[in-house]
PDB file of C-alpha atoms in Angstrom:
ATOM      1  CA  MET N   1      65.641-117.461 129.681  1.00  0.00           C
ATOM      2  CA  SER N   2      67.751-115.119 128.246  1.00  0.00           C
ATOM      3  CA  GLY N   3      68.240-114.710 124.483  1.00  0.00           C
ATOM      4  CA  ILE N   4      71.369-115.266 122.602  1.00  0.00           C
ATOM      5  CA  LEU N   5      73.963-112.536 121.241  1.00  0.00           C
ATOM      6  CA  TYR N   6      75.510-113.334 117.869  1.00  0.00           C
ATOM      7  CA  PHE N   7      78.616-112.109 116.670  1.00  0.00           C
ATOM      8  CA  VAL N   8      78.196-112.425 112.975  1.00  0.00           C
ATOM      9  CA  PRO N   9      81.473-111.630 110.555  1.00  0.00           C
ATOM     10  CA  THR N  10      80.403-109.786 107.285  1.00  0.00           C
ATOM     11  CA  PRO N  11      82.400-109.978 103.889  1.00  0.00           C
ATOM     12  CA  VAL N  12      85.468-107.429 104.056  1.00  0.00           C
ATOM     13  CA  GLY N  13      85.132-107.497 100.063  1.00  0.00           C
ATOM     14  CA  ASN N  14      83.613-110.055  98.005  1.00  0.00           C
ATOM     15  CA  LEU N  15      79.777-110.600  99.185  1.00  0.00           C
ATOM     16  CA  GLU N  16      80.380-114.464  98.566  1.00  0.00           C
ATOM     17  CA  ASP N  17      82.602-114.849 101.805  1.00  0.00           C
ATOM     18  CA  MET N  18      79.354-114.900 103.759  1.00  0.00           C
ATOM     19  CA  THR N  19      78.433-118.084 105.310  1.00  0.00           C
ATOM     20  CA  PHE N  20      75.639-120.009 104.987  1.00  0.00           C
ATOM     21  CA  ARG N  21      75.335-120.100 108.652  1.00  0.00           C
ATOM     22  CA  ALA N  22      75.597-116.429 108.773  1.00  0.00           C
ATOM     23  CA  VAL N  23      72.752-115.710 106.454  1.00  0.00           C
ATOM     24  CA  LYS N  24      70.642-118.179 108.574  1.00  0.00           C
ATOM     25  CA  VAL N  25      71.545-116.609 112.033  1.00  0.00           C
ATOM     26  CA  LEU N  26      70.659-113.067 110.710  1.00  0.00           C
ATOM     27  CA  LYS N  27      67.240-114.167 109.368  1.00  0.00           C
ATOM     28  CA  GLU N  28      66.448-115.629 112.525  1.00  0.00           C
ATOM     29  CA  VAL N  29      67.145-113.220 114.982  1.00  0.00           C
ATOM     30  CA  GLU N  30      64.949-110.536 116.447  1.00  0.00           C
ATOM     31  CA  TYR N  31      66.740-107.598 115.300  1.00  0.00           C
ATOM     32  CA  ILE N  32      70.284-106.788 113.906  1.00  0.00           C
ATOM     33  CA  LEU N  33      72.639-104.466 115.333  1.00  0.00           C
ATOM     34  CA  CYS N  34      75.316-102.625 112.718  1.00  0.00           C
ATOM     35  CA  GLU N  35      77.417 -99.823 112.529  1.00  0.00           C
ATOM     36  CA  ASP N  36      75.751 -98.156 109.229  1.00  0.00           C
ATOM     37  CA  THR N  37      71.904 -98.861 108.335  1.00  0.00           C
ATOM     38  CA  ARG N  38      72.545 -97.960 104.708  1.00  0.00           C
ATOM     39  CA  THR N  39      75.900-100.436 104.198  1.00  0.00           C
ATOM     40  CA  SER N  40      74.407-102.971 106.273  1.00  0.00           C
ATOM     41  CA  GLY N  41      70.931-102.604 104.096  1.00  0.00           C
ATOM     42  CA  ILE N  42      72.809-103.380 101.027  1.00  0.00           C
ATOM     43  CA  LEU N  43      74.225-106.387 102.270  1.00  0.00           C
ATOM     44  CA  LEU N  44      70.873-107.841 104.153  1.00  0.00           C
ATOM     45  CA  LYS N  45      69.055-107.090 100.703  1.00  0.00           C
ATOM     46  CA  HIS N  46      71.323-109.127  98.835  1.00  0.00           C
ATOM     47  CA  TYR N  47      70.734-112.132 100.697  1.00  0.00           C
ATOM     48  CA  GLU N  48      66.958-111.656 101.139  1.00  0.00           C
ATOM     49  CA  ILE N  49      67.502-110.882 105.045  1.00  0.00           C
ATOM     50  CA  SER N  50      64.404-108.812 106.314  1.00  0.00           C
ATOM     51  CA  LYS N  51      65.080-107.969 110.051  1.00  0.00           C
ATOM     52  CA  PRO N  52      64.909-104.729 111.778  1.00  0.00           C
ATOM     53  CA  LEU N  53      68.379-102.515 111.922  1.00  0.00           C
ATOM     54  CA  LYS N  54      69.075-100.625 114.585  1.00  0.00           C
ATOM     55  CA  SER N  55      72.499 -98.550 114.856  1.00  0.00           C
ATOM     56  CA  TYR N  56      75.255 -99.621 116.912  1.00  0.00           C
ATOM     57  CA  HIS N  57      78.168 -97.706 116.460  1.00  0.00           C
ATOM     58  CA  LEU N  58      81.468 -95.741 118.399  1.00  0.00           C
ATOM     59  CA  HIS N  59      79.267 -92.926 119.114  1.00  0.00           C
ATOM     60  CA  ASN N  60      76.474 -94.590 120.637  1.00  0.00           C
ATOM     61  CA  GLU N  61      77.237 -98.090 121.929  1.00  0.00           C
ATOM     62  CA  HIS N  62      77.618 -96.871 125.434  1.00  0.00           C
ATOM     63  CA  GLN N  63      73.942 -95.743 125.570  1.00  0.00           C
ATOM     64  CA  ALA N  64      72.738 -98.340 123.348  1.00  0.00           C
ATOM     65  CA  THR N  65      74.288-101.729 125.160  1.00  0.00           C
ATOM     66  CA  GLU N  66      72.050-101.079 128.143  1.00  0.00           C
ATOM     67  CA  LYS N  67      68.829-101.527 125.703  1.00  0.00           C
ATOM     68  CA  VAL N  68      70.588-104.654 123.983  1.00  0.00           C
ATOM     69  CA  VAL N  69      71.227-106.205 127.455  1.00  0.00           C
ATOM     70  CA  ALA N  70      67.800-105.681 128.557  1.00  0.00           C
ATOM     71  CA  ASP N  71      66.135-107.069 125.213  1.00  0.00           C
ATOM     72  CA  LEU N  72      68.660-110.104 125.733  1.00  0.00           C
ATOM     73  CA  LYS N  73      67.389-110.956 129.355  1.00  0.00           C
ATOM     74  CA  SER N  74      63.910-110.776 128.159  1.00  0.00           C
ATOM     75  CA  GLY N  75      64.664-113.476 125.408  1.00  0.00           C
ATOM     76  CA  GLN N  76      65.274-111.992 122.271  1.00  0.00           C
ATOM     77  CA  ASN N  77      68.062-113.081 120.262  1.00  0.00           C
ATOM     78  CA  ILE N  78      70.370-110.635 118.721  1.00  0.00           C
ATOM     79  CA  ALA N  79      72.884-110.421 116.252  1.00  0.00           C
ATOM     80  CA  ILE N  80      75.447-107.582 115.826  1.00  0.00           C
ATOM     81  CA  ILE N  81      77.400-106.978 112.419  1.00  0.00           C
ATOM     82  CA  THR N  82      79.821-104.145 111.642  1.00  0.00           C
ATOM     83  CA  ASP N  83      80.340-102.549 107.946  1.00  0.00           C
ATOM     84  CA  ALA N  84      82.720-105.729 107.384  1.00  0.00           C
ATOM     85  CA  GLY N  85      84.719-108.186 109.271  1.00  0.00           C
ATOM     86  CA  THR N  86      84.117-109.398 112.622  1.00  0.00           C
ATOM     87  CA  PRO N  87      82.445-107.590 115.296  1.00  0.00           C
ATOM     88  CA  GLY N  88      84.827-106.333 118.173  1.00  0.00           C
ATOM     89  CA  ILE N  89      87.784-106.394 116.055  1.00  0.00           C
ATOM     90  CA  SER N  90      88.888-102.781 115.616  1.00  0.00           C
ATOM     91  CA  ASP N  91      85.021-102.281 115.296  1.00  0.00           C
ATOM     92  CA  PRO N  92      82.124-101.911 117.654  1.00  0.00           C
ATOM     93  CA  GLY N  93      81.309-104.962 119.688  1.00  0.00           C
ATOM     94  CA  TYR N  94      83.690-105.191 122.844  1.00  0.00           C
ATOM     95  CA  LEU N  95      81.347-103.208 124.943  1.00  0.00           C
ATOM     96  CA  LEU N  96      78.595-105.237 123.888  1.00  0.00           C
ATOM     97  CA  ALA N  97      80.861-108.473 124.737  1.00  0.00           C
ATOM     98  CA  LYS N  98      81.794-107.176 128.147  1.00  0.00           C
ATOM     99  CA  ALA N  99      78.272-106.191 129.219  1.00  0.00           C
ATOM    100  CA  GLY N 100      76.999-109.807 127.861  1.00  0.00           C
ATOM    101  CA  ALA N 101      79.672-111.533 130.193  1.00  0.00           C
ATOM    102  CA  ASP N 102      78.805-109.393 133.149  1.00  0.00           C
ATOM    103  CA  ASN N 103      75.410-110.349 132.939  1.00  0.00           C
ATOM    104  CA  ASN N 104      75.757-114.014 132.225  1.00  0.00           C
ATOM    105  CA  ILE N 105      74.477-113.559 128.598  1.00  0.00           C
ATOM    106  CA  GLU N 106      75.077-116.375 125.996  1.00  0.00           C
ATOM    107  CA  MET N 107      77.256-115.432 123.750  1.00  0.00           C
ATOM    108  CA  ILE N 108      78.271-117.103 119.900  1.00  0.00           C
ATOM    109  CA  CYS N 109      80.926-115.854 117.614  1.00  0.00           C
ATOM    110  CA  LEU N 110      80.367-117.247 114.175  1.00  0.00           C
ATOM    111  CA  PRO N 111      83.654-117.777 112.523  1.00  0.00           C
ATOM    112  CA  GLY N 112      83.803-115.727 109.478  1.00  0.00           C
ATOM    113  CA  ALA N 113      85.330-113.072 107.479  1.00  0.00           C
ATOM    114  CA  THR N 114      88.365-110.859 108.760  1.00  0.00           C
ATOM    115  CA  ALA N 115      91.001-109.178 107.065  1.00  0.00           C
ATOM    116  CA  LEU N 116      94.076-109.340 109.357  1.00  0.00           C
ATOM    117  CA  ILE N 117      93.968-113.369 108.592  1.00  0.00           C
ATOM    118  CA  PRO N 118      94.678-113.460 105.112  1.00  0.00           C
ATOM    119  CA  ALA N 119      96.916-110.667 105.276  1.00  0.00           C
ATOM    120  CA  LEU N 120      99.244-112.613 107.719  1.00  0.00           C
ATOM    121  CA  VAL N 121      98.957-115.945 105.848  1.00  0.00           C
ATOM    122  CA  VAL N 122     100.061-114.623 102.528  1.00  0.00           C
ATOM    123  CA  SER N 123     102.696-112.034 103.780  1.00  0.00           C
ATOM    124  CA  GLY N 124     105.373-115.004 103.971  1.00  0.00           C
ATOM    125  CA  LEU N 125     106.297-113.881 107.570  1.00  0.00           C
ATOM    126  CA  PRO N 126     106.238-115.802 110.643  1.00  0.00           C
ATOM    127  CA  ASN N 127     102.869-116.709 111.720  1.00  0.00           C
ATOM    128  CA  ASN N 128     103.287-119.092 114.404  1.00  0.00           C
ATOM    129  CA  GLU N 129     103.022-116.341 117.014  1.00  0.00           C
ATOM    130  CA  PHE N 130     101.802-112.617 116.239  1.00  0.00           C
ATOM    131  CA  LEU N 131     100.721-109.857 118.117  1.00  0.00           C
ATOM    132  CA  PHE N 132      97.628-108.034 116.610  1.00  0.00           C
ATOM    133  CA  ALA N 133      97.988-104.413 117.442  1.00  0.00           C
ATOM    134  CA  GLY N 134      94.865-102.768 115.284  1.00  0.00           C
ATOM    135  CA  PHE N 135      95.253 -98.957 114.324  1.00  0.00           C
ATOM    136  CA  LEU N 136      98.303 -96.982 115.897  1.00  0.00           C
ATOM    137  CA  PRO N 137      96.921 -94.357 118.142  1.00  0.00           C
ATOM    138  CA  GLN N 138      96.368 -91.060 116.011  1.00  0.00           C
ATOM    139  CA  LYS N 139      98.373 -88.734 117.907  1.00  0.00           C
ATOM    140  CA  LYS N 140      98.851 -89.214 121.745  1.00  0.00           C
ATOM    141  CA  GLY N 141     100.687 -92.147 122.531  1.00  0.00           C
ATOM    142  CA  ARG N 142     101.808 -93.085 119.074  1.00  0.00           C
ATOM    143  CA  GLN N 143     105.388 -93.088 119.753  1.00  0.00           C
ATOM    144  CA  THR N 144     105.281 -94.857 122.924  1.00  0.00           C
ATOM    145  CA  LYS N 145     103.351 -97.619 120.828  1.00  0.00           C
ATOM    146  CA  LEU N 146     105.568 -97.627 118.194  1.00  0.00           C
ATOM    147  CA  LYS N 147     108.553 -98.008 120.582  1.00  0.00           C
ATOM    148  CA  GLN N 148     107.209-100.489 122.461  1.00  0.00           C
ATOM    149  CA  LEU N 149     106.215-102.474 119.377  1.00  0.00           C
ATOM    150  CA  ALA N 150     109.604-102.315 118.018  1.00  0.00           C
ATOM    151  CA  GLU N 151     110.852-104.388 120.895  1.00  0.00           C
ATOM    152  CA  GLU N 152     108.505-107.202 119.848  1.00  0.00           C
ATOM    153  CA  LYS N 153     109.901-110.026 118.263  1.00  0.00           C
ATOM    154  CA  LYS N 154     106.766-111.792 117.318  1.00  0.00           C
ATOM    155  CA  THR N 155     105.391-111.007 113.717  1.00  0.00           C
ATOM    156  CA  ILE N 156     102.861-107.679 114.043  1.00  0.00           C
ATOM    157  CA  VAL N 157      99.831-106.998 112.554  1.00  0.00           C
ATOM    158  CA  LEU N 158      98.523-103.311 112.018  1.00  0.00           C
ATOM    159  CA  TYR N 159      95.398-101.938 110.592  1.00  0.00           C
ATOM    160  CA  GLU N 160      95.853 -98.544 108.561  1.00  0.00           C
ATOM    161  CA  SER N 161      94.073 -96.160 106.456  1.00  0.00           C
ATOM    162  CA  PRO N 162      95.165 -95.053 102.684  1.00  0.00           C
ATOM    163  CA  HIS N 163      95.877 -91.599 103.888  1.00  0.00           C
ATOM    164  CA  LYS N 164      98.364 -92.470 106.762  1.00  0.00           C
ATOM    165  CA  ILE N 165     100.131 -95.287 105.288  1.00  0.00           C
ATOM    166  CA  ASN N 166     103.073 -93.470 104.335  1.00  0.00           C
ATOM    167  CA  THR N 167     103.446 -91.608 107.779  1.00  0.00           C
ATOM    168  CA  THR N 168     102.899 -95.005 109.112  1.00  0.00           C
ATOM    169  CA  LEU N 169     105.485 -96.738 107.037  1.00  0.00           C
ATOM    170  CA  GLU N 170     108.291 -94.106 107.805  1.00  0.00           C
ATOM    171  CA  GLN N 171     107.692 -94.484 111.595  1.00  0.00           C
ATOM    172  CA  ILE N 172     108.474 -98.062 111.382  1.00  0.00           C
ATOM    173  CA  LYS N 173     111.440 -97.371 109.368  1.00  0.00           C
ATOM    174  CA  GLU N 174     112.569 -94.903 112.194  1.00  0.00           C
ATOM    175  CA  PHE N 175     111.403 -96.904 115.274  1.00  0.00           C
ATOM    176  CA  PHE N 176     111.676-100.476 113.574  1.00  0.00           C
ATOM    177  CA  GLY N 177     115.019-100.113 111.469  1.00  0.00           C
ATOM    178  CA  GLU N 178     115.341-100.168 107.458  1.00  0.00           C
ATOM    179  CA  GLU N 179     115.793-103.625 107.691  1.00  0.00           C
ATOM    180  CA  THR N 180     112.507-104.817 108.803  1.00  0.00           C
ATOM    181  CA  LYS N 181     110.715-107.034 106.858  1.00  0.00           C
ATOM    182  CA  ALA N 182     107.104-106.299 105.868  1.00  0.00           C
ATOM    183  CA  SER N 183     104.084-106.910 104.051  1.00  0.00           C
ATOM    184  CA  LEU N 184     101.236-104.673 102.855  1.00  0.00           C
ATOM    185  CA  SER N 185      97.744-105.985 101.821  1.00  0.00           C
ATOM    186  CA  ARG N 186      95.068-103.794 100.733  1.00  0.00           C
ATOM    187  CA  GLU N 187      91.384-104.313  99.061  1.00  0.00           C
ATOM    188  CA  ILE N 188      91.622-107.911 100.575  1.00  0.00           C
ATOM    189  CA  SER N 189      88.696-110.040  99.086  1.00  0.00           C
ATOM    190  CA  LYS N 190      87.950-107.340  96.559  1.00  0.00           C
ATOM    191  CA  LYS N 191      88.647-106.841  92.693  1.00  0.00           C
ATOM    192  CA  PHE N 192      91.858-105.174  92.917  1.00  0.00           C
ATOM    193  CA  GLU N 193      93.120-107.142  96.127  1.00  0.00           C
ATOM    194  CA  GLU N 194      97.215-106.472  96.270  1.00  0.00           C
ATOM    195  CA  THR N 195     100.096-107.571  98.531  1.00  0.00           C
ATOM    196  CA  LYS N 196     103.547-106.127  98.200  1.00  0.00           C
ATOM    197  CA  ARG N 197     106.209-107.807 100.407  1.00  0.00           C
ATOM    198  CA  GLY N 198     109.587-106.838 101.098  1.00  0.00           C
ATOM    199  CA  THR N 199     111.900-104.798 103.431  1.00  0.00           C
ATOM    200  CA  ILE N 200     110.278-101.373 104.863  1.00  0.00           C
ATOM    201  CA  ASN N 201     112.458 -99.234 102.732  1.00  0.00           C
ATOM    202  CA  GLU N 202     110.955-101.014  99.522  1.00  0.00           C
ATOM    203  CA  LEU N 203     107.207-101.027 100.813  1.00  0.00           C
ATOM    204  CA  ILE N 204     107.698 -97.108 101.314  1.00  0.00           C
ATOM    205  CA  GLU N 205     108.750 -96.967  97.410  1.00  0.00           C
ATOM    206  CA  PHE N 206     106.166 -98.878  96.657  1.00  0.00           C
ATOM    207  CA  SER N 207     103.544 -96.876  98.670  1.00  0.00           C
ATOM    208  CA  LYS N 208     104.701 -93.530  97.178  1.00  0.00           C
ATOM    209  CA  SER N 209     104.924 -94.754  93.512  1.00  0.00           C
ATOM    210  CA  LYS N 210     100.960 -95.031  93.529  1.00  0.00           C
ATOM    211  CA  THR N 211      97.908 -93.700  95.321  1.00  0.00           C
ATOM    212  CA  LEU N 212      96.584 -96.805  97.381  1.00  0.00           C
ATOM    213  CA  LYS N 213      92.811 -96.982  98.301  1.00  0.00           C
ATOM    214  CA  GLY N 214      91.006 -99.152 100.485  1.00  0.00           C
ATOM    215  CA  GLU N 215      91.627-100.558 104.209  1.00  0.00           C
ATOM    216  CA  ILE N 216      95.389-101.854 104.316  1.00  0.00           C
ATOM    217  CA  VAL N 217      96.664-104.198 106.534  1.00  0.00           C
ATOM    218  CA  LEU N 218     100.364-104.124 107.654  1.00  0.00           C
ATOM    219  CA  ILE N 219     102.283-106.930 108.887  1.00  0.00           C
ATOM    220  CA  VAL N 220     105.826-106.394 110.289  1.00  0.00           C
ATOM    221  CA  ASN N 221     108.719-108.284 111.687  1.00  0.00           C
ATOM    222  CA  ASN N 222     112.003-106.815 112.642  1.00  0.00           C
ATOM    223  CA  SER N 223     113.622-110.283 114.197  1.00  0.00           C
ATOM    224  CA  ILE N 224     114.324-112.326 111.044  1.00  0.00           C
TER     225      ILE N 224
END
C-alpha cells in the first residue's frame, strides 16, 4: 500500500501562523522535503520537529521526484514544505503533485498560510472572481503576458520582488491604463506588514518614495 504525500503550508511571516495539524503531520511523516534545509531547520526546531530533511527545489525537482515517488510507493508517508507559504503556489510542488496523480498516490494538501489571500481580502477590490498570475515572466513573453492580462475583467493577483516592483508598476500603467485600481501588500504576517491602495499612479508614487522590502503581492483591477 502506497504512503501519503502531504503538502504542508508554512508561515509566510509570523511563526504563530503554523497550524496544530501541520505540526502533527510533520512530526509523523518519514521525512520532509524542503527548499532550503537551513530555513526549514529554523522552523522545525521552533516546533521541536526532528525529522530528516531532504532538499527539493527548482534546480533538482526533476531528478528528485522519481525517488520520492518510489518511496511513496514503498509505503512511506512524506511531507513537502517550502520556505514560506503553500507548496506548488509559485514554489516547488507542482511536478511532485503531477507525478503523484500519474501514479495514483494519495495526496493531501493542508489548508494554511499563503500570501495571496490576505492581500486580496484587504485590497478592497472585487474578490468574488480573481485570476492568480503569480510572477510575471522575467523577459521573454513579459509584454505578451501583460497585454493578455490587461484584457482581463477579473481582479488580478501578482507576486513581485522589491527590486522589480517599480518597473512592474510602470508597465501596468502602460498596459492597463493610469486609472487602474490597485493594492500593494508587503511583509504579510510580519512586523512591518503594510498595504497601500489607490490608483496605479498613486502606487507608483508610493513605491518610489521609499525602499520597499520583503515579497510583494500586487492586486490589480482595471474594470472598475
